[in-house]
Structures are given as C-alpha cells and as structure tokens.
C-alpha cells in the first residue's frame, strides 16, 4: 500500500470496567451522528478489540449498547470540561465536519480547524498516548496555497494534529464518499454523484469510497495501528487497499 508520511465528565466507572476486558481499547468518537461517524460507531461496537466506545456530540446517537457511553457537549470551541471524559483513551475517531456551501466560510473554518484543534488539545492533555484518526478530504492542502477553502482548512487542521505530539496520527483523505442509505444531499453535485455512482465507480474507481468502508478503515487503523510509521496520510487508494 502506498502511503505518504507527514511531518468529557466521568472517568472509568465500575460498569465501564466490567465491559472492557484486558487488552481491549477505549475509543472516543466525535461526529457519531454523521454519516461516516455513524458507521464508525456501529463498527466499533462490534469490534472485538474495542471494550468501550464513548461518543461526544451535541445530540444523542439513538443507539443502546453495553459498550456505548454517550457524552453530550454543545460547545466545541471550548472542550475543557471534557478533560476527565477524555482520560484513559486509547484512540479517537474524529469525524466532525461540515459541507462546503452548507455554512459560511467563517463557520467552515471554525468547524474544520478550530474545533479540531481544541478537541485535540484537551485529548492530548488527558491521553497523550492516544492515537488520533482524522477525517480529512481529498485535495487537502497543508501548504495553505489552495484557492479552495475546504482544502486549505483541512490542510491547516492536518498540520496542527501532526504537530500536537500524539503517539500516532492517521489522516484519511477520501474522495467521493458514497452514502449507502439515501439521505438529504447537501447540494446538486452530491445528488448528481449519487445518481451516477454505478457508472462513476466503474469509470473512476480510485475516486470513490463507500461510507462504511471508510469508517471501518478509520477504526481499524486507530485501534490496531500499522506496521508503518506512526504519522500516516491515507489517500483514497490507500483507504481502498485497507478494506479490500
């Protein structure tokens, strides 16, 4: 596989200890009510290597499971109150984000960059040995020279994570993410891509990834690590290779 190297409220309770057995991972998922984050949560709950999955978000995920702990948090501009929740975490799956055009440019940067950096700050302070699995996007530009806001902001977030000092940082840059279940598409471009997906997948196989496959790759890499370097960027082809 071709890879590119780049340089919360209560602690573990008795019930949490009962669920988590020796050698299992303590996982935190941000953005679990979203498309990719939702699949990541479901896969994590089924994963034998995961003993506890904690979700952090503004609303409930609508799932009941003995491995699941939900933490509601409204203001991602300040994650200080999550310090205790984020202690003793082995890995984080960060899928919080917004579609270009769905929010203002200012809000897009706030969500993409500021929220990521703030969450990473508190997580690293509470669990410095945690692995961080980050949902970026194809075309992310760490140089900051791109004319596309999404690319610049994702690149800025990537740079911040790689400089934070985590034990491991895994950055995922998917191309078009195919939603398996019909949903409200953010704009015409996404509606068109979903409609032509069967042909698009045949003509441009390296430019698509199923949402559940992407989520599975993010969880597997965060939980199990890799035999390669500890700071890795997975382009769309790399993600496909993980799940094949």
CSV table of N, CA, C and O in Angstrom, one decimal, residues 49-108:
chain,number,residue,atom,x,y,z
A,49,UNK,N,-11.8,-5.9,19.5
A,49,UNK,CA,-10.7,-5.2,20.2
A,49,UNK,C,-11.1,-3.9,20.9
A,49,UNK,O,-10.3,-3.3,21.6
A,50,UNK,N,-12.4,-3.5,20.8
A,50,UNK,CA,-12.9,-2.3,21.4
A,50,UNK,C,-13.8,-2.7,22.7
A,50,UNK,O,-14.7,-3.5,22.5
A,51,UNK,N,-13.3,-2.2,23.8
A,51,UNK,CA,-14.1,-2.6,25.0
A,51,UNK,C,-15.1,-1.5,25.4
A,51,UNK,O,-16.1,-1.8,26.1
A,52,UNK,N,-14.8,-0.2,25.0
A,52,UNK,CA,-15.7,0.9,25.3
A,52,UNK,C,-15.6,1.9,24.2
A,52,UNK,O,-14.5,2.3,23.7
A,53,UNK,N,-16.8,2.4,23.7
A,53,UNK,CA,-16.9,3.4,22.7
A,53,UNK,C,-17.6,4.6,23.3
A,53,UNK,O,-18.8,4.4,23.7
A,54,UNK,N,-17.0,5.7,23.5
A,54,UNK,CA,-17.6,6.9,24.0
A,54,UNK,C,-17.8,7.9,22.9
A,54,UNK,O,-16.9,8.2,22.1
A,55,UNK,N,-19.1,8.3,22.7
A,55,UNK,CA,-19.4,9.3,21.7
A,55,UNK,C,-19.5,10.7,22.4
A,55,UNK,O,-20.0,10.8,23.5
A,56,UNK,N,-19.0,11.7,21.7
A,56,UNK,CA,-19.1,13.1,22.1
A,56,UNK,C,-19.8,13.9,21.0
A,56,UNK,O,-19.3,14.0,19.9
A,57,UNK,N,-20.9,14.5,21.3
A,57,UNK,CA,-21.6,15.3,20.3
A,57,UNK,C,-22.7,16.1,20.9
A,57,UNK,O,-23.0,16.1,22.1
A,58,UNK,N,-23.4,16.8,20.1
A,58,UNK,CA,-24.5,17.7,20.5
A,58,UNK,C,-25.8,17.0,20.7
A,58,UNK,O,-26.7,17.6,21.4
A,59,UNK,N,-26.0,15.9,20.1
A,59,UNK,CA,-27.2,15.2,20.2
A,59,UNK,C,-27.0,13.7,20.3
A,59,UNK,O,-25.9,13.2,20.0
A,60,UNK,N,-28.0,13.0,20.8
A,60,UNK,CA,-27.8,11.5,21.1
A,60,UNK,C,-27.7,10.8,19.8
A,60,UNK,O,-28.3,11.2,18.8
A,61,UNK,N,-27.1,9.6,19.8
A,61,UNK,CA,-26.9,8.8,18.6
A,61,UNK,C,-28.1,7.9,18.3
A,61,UNK,O,-28.2,7.3,17.2
A,62,UNK,N,-28.9,7.7,19.3
A,62,UNK,CA,-30.1,6.8,19.1
A,62,UNK,C,-29.8,5.3,19.1
A,62,UNK,O,-30.5,4.5,18.5
A,63,UNK,N,-28.7,4.9,19.8
A,63,UNK,CA,-28.3,3.5,19.9
A,63,UNK,C,-28.1,3.2,21.3
A,63,UNK,O,-27.6,4.0,22.1
A,64,UNK,N,-28.5,1.9,21.7
A,64,UNK,CA,-28.3,1.4,23.0
A,64,UNK,C,-27.4,0.2,22.9
A,64,UNK,O,-27.7,-0.7,22.1
A,65,UNK,N,-26.3,0.2,23.7
A,65,UNK,CA,-25.4,-0.9,23.6
A,65,UNK,C,-24.5,-0.9,24.9
A,65,UNK,O,-24.2,0.1,25.4
A,66,UNK,N,-24.2,-2.1,25.4
A,66,UNK,CA,-23.4,-2.2,26.6
A,66,UNK,C,-22.0,-1.5,26.5
A,66,UNK,O,-21.5,-1.1,27.6
A,67,UNK,N,-21.5,-1.5,25.3
A,67,UNK,CA,-20.2,-0.8,25.2
A,67,UNK,C,-20.2,0.7,25.1
A,67,UNK,O,-19.2,1.3,25.1
A,68,UNK,N,-21.4,1.2,24.8
A,68,UNK,CA,-21.6,2.6,24.5
A,68,UNK,C,-21.7,3.5,25.7
A,68,UNK,O,-22.5,3.3,26.6
A,69,UNK,N,-21.0,4.6,25.7
A,69,UNK,CA,-21.2,5.7,26.6
A,69,UNK,C,-21.4,7.0,25.8
A,69,UNK,O,-20.5,7.3,25.0
A,70,UNK,N,-22.4,7.7,26.1
A,70,UNK,CA,-22.7,9.0,25.4
A,70,UNK,C,-22.4,10.2,26.2
A,70,UNK,O,-22.8,10.2,27.4
A,71,UNK,N,-21.7,11.2,25.7
A,71,UNK,CA,-21.5,12.4,26.4
A,71,UNK,C,-22.0,13.5,25.5
A,71,UNK,O,-21.5,13.7,24.3
A,72,UNK,N,-22.9,14.3,26.0
A,72,UNK,CA,-23.4,15.5,25.2
A,72,UNK,C,-22.6,16.7,25.5
A,72,UNK,O,-22.3,17.0,26.7
A,73,UNK,N,-22.1,17.3,24.4
A,73,UNK,CA,-21.3,18.5,24.6
A,73,UNK,C,-21.7,19.5,23.5
A,73,UNK,O,-21.6,19.2,22.3
A,74,UNK,N,-22.1,20.7,23.9
A,74,UNK,CA,-22.6,21.7,22.9
A,74,UNK,C,-21.6,22.6,22.3
A,74,UNK,O,-21.7,23.0,21.1
A,75,UNK,N,-20.6,23.0,23.0
A,75,UNK,CA,-19.6,24.0,22.6
A,75,UNK,C,-18.2,23.4,22.3
A,75,UNK,O,-17.4,23.3,23.2
A,76,UNK,N,-18.0,23.1,21.0
A,76,UNK,CA,-16.7,22.5,20.7
A,76,UNK,C,-15.6,23.6,20.5
A,76,UNK,O,-14.4,23.3,20.3
A,77,UNK,N,-16.0,24.9,20.7
A,77,UNK,CA,-15.0,25.9,20.8
A,77,UNK,C,-14.2,25.9,22.1
A,77,UNK,O,-13.1,26.4,22.3
A,78,UNK,N,-14.8,25.2,23.1
A,78,UNK,CA,-14.2,25.0,24.4
A,78,UNK,C,-14.5,23.6,24.9
A,78,UNK,O,-15.6,23.3,25.3
A,79,UNK,N,-13.5,22.8,24.9
A,79,UNK,CA,-13.6,21.4,25.3
A,79,UNK,C,-13.0,21.1,26.6
A,79,UNK,O,-12.8,19.9,27.0
A,80,UNK,N,-12.7,22.2,27.4
A,80,UNK,CA,-12.0,22.0,28.7
A,80,UNK,C,-12.8,21.1,29.6
A,80,UNK,O,-12.2,20.3,30.4
A,81,UNK,N,-14.1,21.1,29.6
A,81,UNK,CA,-14.9,20.3,30.5
A,81,UNK,C,-14.9,18.8,30.1
A,81,UNK,O,-15.4,18.0,30.9
A,82,UNK,N,-14.3,18.5,29.0
A,82,UNK,CA,-14.2,17.1,28.6
A,82,UNK,C,-12.9,16.4,29.1
A,82,UNK,O,-12.6,15.3,28.8
A,83,UNK,N,-12.1,17.1,29.8
A,83,UNK,CA,-10.8,16.6,30.2
A,83,UNK,C,-10.9,15.3,30.9
A,83,UNK,O,-10.1,14.3,30.6
A,84,UNK,N,-11.8,15.2,31.9
A,84,UNK,CA,-11.9,13.9,32.6
A,84,UNK,C,-12.5,12.8,31.7
A,84,UNK,O,-12.1,11.6,31.8
A,85,UNK,N,-13.5,13.1,30.9
A,85,UNK,CA,-14.1,12.2,30.0
A,85,UNK,C,-13.0,11.6,29.0
A,85,UNK,O,-13.0,10.4,28.7
A,86,UNK,N,-12.1,12.4,28.6
A,86,UNK,CA,-11.1,12.0,27.7
A,86,UNK,C,-9.8,11.4,28.3
A,86,UNK,O,-8.9,11.0,27.5
A,87,UNK,N,-9.8,11.2,29.6
A,87,UNK,CA,-8.7,10.5,30.2
A,87,UNK,C,-8.8,9.0,29.9
A,87,UNK,O,-9.9,8.4,29.7
A,88,UNK,N,-7.6,8.4,29.8
A,88,UNK,CA,-7.5,6.9,29.6
A,88,UNK,C,-8.2,6.5,28.3
A,88,UNK,O,-8.8,5.4,28.2
A,89,UNK,N,-8.0,7.3,27.3
A,89,UNK,CA,-8.5,6.9,25.9
A,89,UNK,C,-7.3,6.3,25.1
A,89,UNK,O,-6.2,6.9,25.1
A,90,UNK,N,-7.6,5.3,24.4
A,90,UNK,CA,-6.5,4.7,23.6
A,90,UNK,C,-6.5,5.3,22.1
A,90,UNK,O,-5.5,5.3,21.5
A,91,UNK,N,-7.7,5.7,21.7
A,91,UNK,CA,-7.8,6.2,20.3
A,91,UNK,C,-9.0,7.1,20.1
A,91,UNK,O,-10.0,6.9,20.8
A,92,UNK,N,-8.9,8.0,19.2
A,92,UNK,CA,-10.0,8.9,18.9
A,92,UNK,C,-10.3,8.8,17.4
A,92,UNK,O,-9.4,8.7,16.6
A,93,UNK,N,-11.6,8.8,17.0
A,93,UNK,CA,-12.0,8.8,15.7
A,93,UNK,C,-12.8,10.2,15.5
A,93,UNK,O,-13.8,10.4,16.1
A,94,UNK,N,-12.2,11.1,14.8
A,94,UNK,CA,-12.7,12.4,14.7
A,94,UNK,C,-13.3,12.7,13.3
A,94,UNK,O,-12.6,12.8,12.3
A,95,UNK,N,-14.7,12.7,13.3
A,95,UNK,CA,-15.4,12.8,12.0
A,95,UNK,C,-16.3,14.1,12.0
A,95,UNK,O,-17.1,14.2,11.1
A,96,UNK,N,-16.0,15.0,12.9
A,96,UNK,CA,-16.8,16.2,12.9
A,96,UNK,C,-16.4,17.1,11.7
A,96,UNK,O,-15.3,17.3,11.4
A,97,UNK,N,-17.4,17.6,11.1
A,97,UNK,CA,-17.2,18.5,9.9
A,97,UNK,C,-18.4,19.1,9.3
A,97,UNK,O,-19.5,18.9,9.8
A,98,UNK,N,-18.2,19.8,8.2
A,98,UNK,CA,-19.4,20.5,7.6
A,98,UNK,C,-19.1,20.5,6.1
A,98,UNK,O,-17.9,20.5,5.6
A,99,UNK,N,-20.2,20.5,5.3
A,99,UNK,CA,-20.0,20.5,3.8
A,99,UNK,C,-19.8,22.0,3.4
A,99,UNK,O,-20.4,22.9,3.9
A,100,UNK,N,-18.9,22.1,2.4
A,100,UNK,CA,-18.7,23.4,1.7
A,100,UNK,C,-20.0,23.9,1.1
A,100,UNK,O,-20.7,23.1,0.5
A,101,UNK,N,-20.4,25.1,1.5
A,101,UNK,CA,-21.6,25.7,0.9
A,101,UNK,C,-22.8,25.5,1.9
A,101,UNK,O,-23.8,26.2,1.8
A,102,UNK,N,-22.7,24.6,2.9
A,102,UNK,CA,-23.7,24.4,3.8
A,102,UNK,C,-23.7,25.4,4.9
A,102,UNK,O,-24.7,25.7,5.6
A,103,UNK,N,-22.5,26.0,5.2
A,103,UNK,CA,-22.3,27.0,6.2
A,103,UNK,C,-21.4,28.1,5.6
A,103,UNK,O,-20.8,28.0,4.5
A,104,UNK,N,-21.3,29.3,6.3
A,104,UNK,CA,-20.5,30.3,5.8
A,104,UNK,C,-19.0,29.9,5.8
A,104,UNK,O,-18.6,29.0,6.5
A,105,UNK,N,-18.2,30.7,5.1
A,105,UNK,CA,-16.7,30.4,5.1
A,105,UNK,C,-16.1,30.5,6.5
A,105,UNK,O,-15.3,29.6,6.9
A,106,UNK,N,-16.6,31.5,7.2
A,106,UNK,CA,-16.1,31.6,8.6
A,106,UNK,C,-16.4,30.4,9.5
A,106,UNK,O,-15.6,29.9,10.2
A,107,UNK,N,-17.7,30.0,9.3
A,107,UNK,CA,-18.1,28.9,10.1
A,107,UNK,C,-17.4,27.6,9.7
A,107,UNK,O,-17.1,26.7,10.5
A,108,UNK,N,-17.2,27.5,8.4
A,108,UNK,CA,-16.5,26.3,7.9
A,108,UNK,C,-15.1,26.2,8.5
A,108,UNK,O,-14.7,25.1,8.9
